[in-house]
Coordinates of C-alpha atoms in Angstrom, one line a residue:
E1 CA 78.4 51.9 -67.8
Q2 CA 76.9 48.5 -66.9
T3 CA 80.6 47.1 -65.8
C4 CA 81.4 50.3 -64.0
A5 CA 78.2 50.3 -62.1
K6 CA 78.9 46.3 -61.5
I7 CA 82.3 47.6 -60.0
L8 CA 81.2 50.2 -57.9
R9 CA 78.3 48.2 -56.4
W10 CA 80.4 45.4 -55.6
E11 CA 83.1 48.3 -54.4
W12 CA 80.2 49.5 -51.9
R13 CA 79.6 45.6 -50.7
L14 CA 83.3 45.3 -50.4
F15 CA 83.3 48.6 -48.0
L16 CA 80.3 47.6 -46.1
V17 CA 81.9 44.7 -45.1
T18 CA 85.0 45.9 -44.1
F19 CA 83.8 48.9 -42.2
S20 CA 81.4 46.7 -40.5
F21 CA 84.1 44.1 -39.6
S22 CA 86.0 47.2 -38.0
L23 CA 83.1 48.3 -35.9
F24 CA 82.6 44.8 -34.6
S25 CA 86.1 44.7 -34.0
L26 CA 86.1 47.9 -32.0
A27 CA 83.2 46.7 -30.2
I28 CA 84.7 43.6 -28.6
Y29 CA 88.0 45.5 -27.8
M30 CA 85.6 48.3 -25.6
I31 CA 84.0 45.0 -24.1
S32 CA 86.5 42.8 -23.4
F33 CA 89.4 45.5 -22.2
Y34 CA 87.4 48.8 -20.5
V35 CA 84.5 47.1 -19.9
R36 CA 85.7 44.0 -18.5
S37 CA 88.2 46.0 -15.9
M38 CA 85.5 47.7 -14.7
L39 CA 83.4 44.4 -13.9
R40 CA 87.1 43.3 -12.6
R41 CA 87.7 46.6 -10.1
N42 CA 90.6 47.3 -12.3
L43 CA 90.2 50.7 -13.4
A44 CA 93.9 51.4 -13.2
A45 CA 94.1 49.1 -16.2
W46 CA 93.2 51.9 -18.6
D47 CA 96.1 53.5 -18.0
I48 CA 97.7 50.9 -19.9
V49 CA 96.4 52.1 -23.4
F50 CA 96.5 56.1 -22.4
P51 CA 98.5 57.1 -19.7
G52 CA 96.7 59.2 -17.6
M53 CA 93.2 58.1 -18.3
Y54 CA 92.4 57.2 -15.1
H55 CA 92.2 59.3 -11.8
V56 CA 92.2 57.3 -8.7
D57 CA 91.1 60.4 -6.7
N58 CA 88.0 61.6 -9.2
V59 CA 85.2 59.3 -8.7
K60 CA 83.1 61.6 -10.9
S61 CA 85.8 60.9 -14.0
Q62 CA 85.8 57.3 -13.6
I63 CA 81.5 57.2 -13.2
G64 CA 81.6 59.3 -16.0
L65 CA 84.2 57.2 -18.5
G66 CA 82.7 54.1 -17.4
V67 CA 79.2 55.2 -18.4
H68 CA 81.0 56.4 -21.6
F69 CA 82.6 52.8 -22.3
I70 CA 79.7 51.1 -21.6
G71 CA 77.2 53.0 -24.0
G72 CA 79.6 53.5 -26.8
A73 CA 80.3 49.8 -26.8
Y74 CA 76.6 48.9 -27.0
F75 CA 76.4 51.7 -29.9
V76 CA 79.2 50.4 -32.1
L77 CA 78.2 47.3 -31.3
M78 CA 74.5 47.2 -32.2
A79 CA 73.9 50.3 -33.9
P80 CA 75.2 49.4 -37.7
L81 CA 72.2 46.8 -37.5
Q82 CA 70.0 50.1 -38.1
Y83 CA 71.5 50.7 -41.2
V84 CA 70.6 47.1 -43.0
P85 CA 67.6 47.4 -45.3
W86 CA 66.5 43.9 -45.1
F87 CA 67.0 43.5 -41.2
R88 CA 65.4 46.3 -40.9
K89 CA 62.4 45.1 -43.0
K90 CA 62.3 41.9 -41.6
Y91 CA 63.1 42.5 -37.9
L92 CA 60.8 46.2 -37.7
N93 CA 60.0 45.7 -33.5
F94 CA 63.8 44.7 -32.9
H95 CA 64.7 47.8 -35.5
R96 CA 62.1 50.0 -33.3
W97 CA 63.6 48.7 -29.9
N98 CA 67.3 48.8 -30.9
G99 CA 66.9 52.1 -32.1
R100 CA 65.5 53.4 -29.2
V101 CA 68.3 52.0 -26.6
A102 CA 71.3 52.4 -28.9
V103 CA 70.0 56.2 -29.2
T104 CA 69.4 56.7 -25.6
L105 CA 72.7 55.0 -24.6
L106 CA 74.3 57.3 -27.0
G107 CA 72.9 60.0 -25.3
I108 CA 74.4 59.1 -21.7
T109 CA 77.5 58.3 -23.7
V110 CA 77.7 62.0 -24.3
V111 CA 76.7 62.6 -21.1
G112 CA 79.4 60.5 -19.1
G113 CA 82.5 61.9 -21.5
S114 CA 81.6 65.2 -21.0
I115 CA 81.6 64.6 -17.3
Y116 CA 85.1 63.1 -17.7
T117 CA 86.4 66.2 -19.9
W118 CA 84.6 68.9 -17.4
E119 CA 86.5 66.8 -14.3
V120 CA 89.9 66.2 -15.6
G121 CA 90.0 67.3 -19.1
I122 CA 91.2 65.7 -22.4
S123 CA 94.8 66.8 -22.6
Q124 CA 96.8 66.0 -19.5
I125 CA 99.9 65.4 -21.7
V126 CA 99.7 68.5 -23.2
P127 CA 98.2 71.3 -21.2
E128 CA 98.6 74.0 -23.9
Y129 CA 96.4 72.0 -25.2
Q130 CA 93.7 71.5 -23.0
T131 CA 91.4 74.0 -23.5
S132 CA 91.1 73.4 -27.3
A133 CA 90.9 69.8 -26.9
N134 CA 88.2 69.9 -24.3
C135 CA 86.2 72.7 -26.3
A136 CA 86.4 70.1 -29.3
M137 CA 84.6 67.5 -27.0
Y138 CA 82.2 69.5 -26.1
V139 CA 80.9 70.9 -29.5
F140 CA 81.6 67.3 -30.5
G141 CA 79.1 65.8 -27.9
V142 CA 76.6 68.7 -28.7
L143 CA 76.4 67.6 -32.6
V144 CA 76.1 64.3 -31.7
F145 CA 73.3 64.9 -28.8
T146 CA 71.7 66.5 -31.3
C147 CA 71.1 64.0 -34.1
C148 CA 70.0 61.7 -31.3
V149 CA 67.3 64.3 -30.4
M150 CA 66.4 64.7 -33.6
L151 CA 66.5 60.8 -34.3
Y152 CA 64.0 60.3 -31.6
Y153 CA 61.7 63.2 -32.8
H154 CA 60.6 62.1 -36.4
A155 CA 60.3 58.9 -35.7
A156 CA 58.3 58.8 -32.8
I157 CA 56.9 62.7 -33.0
S158 CA 56.6 63.8 -36.4
K159 CA 56.6 60.7 -38.1
Q160 CA 58.7 62.2 -41.0
I161 CA 60.7 58.7 -41.8
D162 CA 62.7 60.7 -44.4
K163 CA 63.9 62.8 -42.1
H164 CA 64.5 59.9 -39.4
Q165 CA 66.7 58.2 -42.1
L166 CA 68.7 61.6 -42.9
W167 CA 69.5 62.0 -39.3
A168 CA 70.6 58.6 -38.5
Y169 CA 72.9 58.8 -41.3
R170 CA 74.6 62.1 -40.3
L171 CA 74.8 60.6 -37.0
A172 CA 76.9 57.6 -38.5
G173 CA 78.8 59.9 -40.4
M174 CA 79.5 62.4 -37.5
V175 CA 80.2 58.7 -35.2
F176 CA 81.6 56.1 -37.0
G177 CA 83.4 58.4 -39.7
S178 CA 85.2 60.9 -37.4
Q179 CA 85.7 58.0 -34.4
M180 CA 87.6 55.3 -36.9
Y181 CA 89.6 58.4 -38.2
F182 CA 90.3 59.4 -35.1
R183 CA 91.7 56.1 -34.2
L184 CA 93.6 55.9 -37.5
I185 CA 95.4 58.8 -36.8
F186 CA 96.3 57.5 -33.4
L187 CA 97.8 54.0 -34.6
V188 CA 99.6 56.2 -37.1
E189 CA 101.3 58.4 -34.9
A190 CA 102.0 55.7 -32.5
M191 CA 103.8 54.1 -35.5
V192 CA 105.3 57.0 -36.8
L193 CA 106.4 58.4 -33.6
G194 CA 107.2 55.5 -31.4
E195 CA 108.2 56.2 -27.8
N196 CA 107.6 60.1 -28.8
F197 CA 104.1 59.3 -29.2
D198 CA 102.5 60.4 -25.8
D199 CA 103.9 64.1 -26.3
I200 CA 101.3 64.9 -28.9
A201 CA 98.7 62.5 -28.6
M202 CA 96.4 64.2 -27.4
T203 CA 96.6 67.0 -29.9
S204 CA 94.3 64.8 -32.5
T205 CA 91.4 64.5 -30.6
M206 CA 91.0 68.4 -30.7
F207 CA 92.5 68.7 -34.3
V208 CA 90.0 65.2 -35.7
F209 CA 86.7 66.0 -33.4
W210 CA 86.7 70.0 -34.1
T211 CA 87.9 69.3 -37.8
F212 CA 86.1 66.5 -38.9
A213 CA 82.4 66.0 -37.3
I214 CA 80.4 68.5 -39.6
P215 CA 82.0 67.2 -42.8
F216 CA 81.8 63.4 -42.2
A217 CA 77.9 64.1 -40.8
L218 CA 77.8 66.4 -44.4
L219 CA 79.4 63.0 -45.9
G220 CA 76.2 61.5 -44.3
D221 CA 74.1 63.5 -46.0
V222 CA 75.7 62.3 -49.4
V223 CA 75.0 58.9 -48.5
Y224 CA 71.7 59.8 -47.5
G225 CA 71.4 61.4 -51.7
K226 CA 72.9 58.0 -52.8
L227 CA 70.7 55.9 -51.8
H228 CA 67.5 57.3 -50.7
G229 CA 67.1 60.5 -52.5
Q230 CA 67.0 59.6 -56.3
K231 CA 63.9 58.7 -57.2
H232 CA 62.7 57.4 -60.7
G233 CA 59.5 58.6 -62.6
D234 CA 57.6 55.6 -61.7
G235 CA 58.6 56.7 -57.9
E236 CA 61.0 53.9 -57.1
Q237 CA 64.2 54.6 -55.2
C238 CA 67.5 54.1 -56.6
Q239 CA 69.3 52.2 -53.7
L240 CA 73.0 50.6 -54.0
N241 CA 72.1 46.6 -53.1

């Protein structure tokens, strides 16, 4: 049993390192490509990755998506630090202020994405999936925004840190989990479909966000229970260190 426990701990550490590196890479990519394109006033470059993303005649969609990229880049880059126990304890003030900034920007990110979806829609390539894809994005946005509100409420108002942490893990599962899975599906589609990738690219938006947002949030409940929920008779919490 001790050997199995050691193996599980090392697997957990390996997962954390791999997952953190993936998030860091995504954040750097967002900053170096999308945000950099904005600073250079070359928004047409967005179409290199997703044709039809940039709408030259719709300023609201440009602003919405720009805000979405900036807020999302900060959250993906800085939010993972909120989940590192030793960092949180050693730099508590940074944890508090970084959390406030990250949650605020994530809320703005949701608003920006919603504006873009309202203005031009998600699935321009496959119009018959437009309504479903848009609804999926709205549902996902409402869920993420709810997590942001509950995070702030339990940290700043109710002062119930256990519930604050629970909502933090739900948010991590929903945002990090579904987002990374979303990109994995896109990668597989691009590799398998090749030139036909654009024909069904946006259909996976509907599938991933609507089908997997809540399960990934519930996965956050499971992880929280494993890390913080189990208590021994002496009151110590069982954690994966």
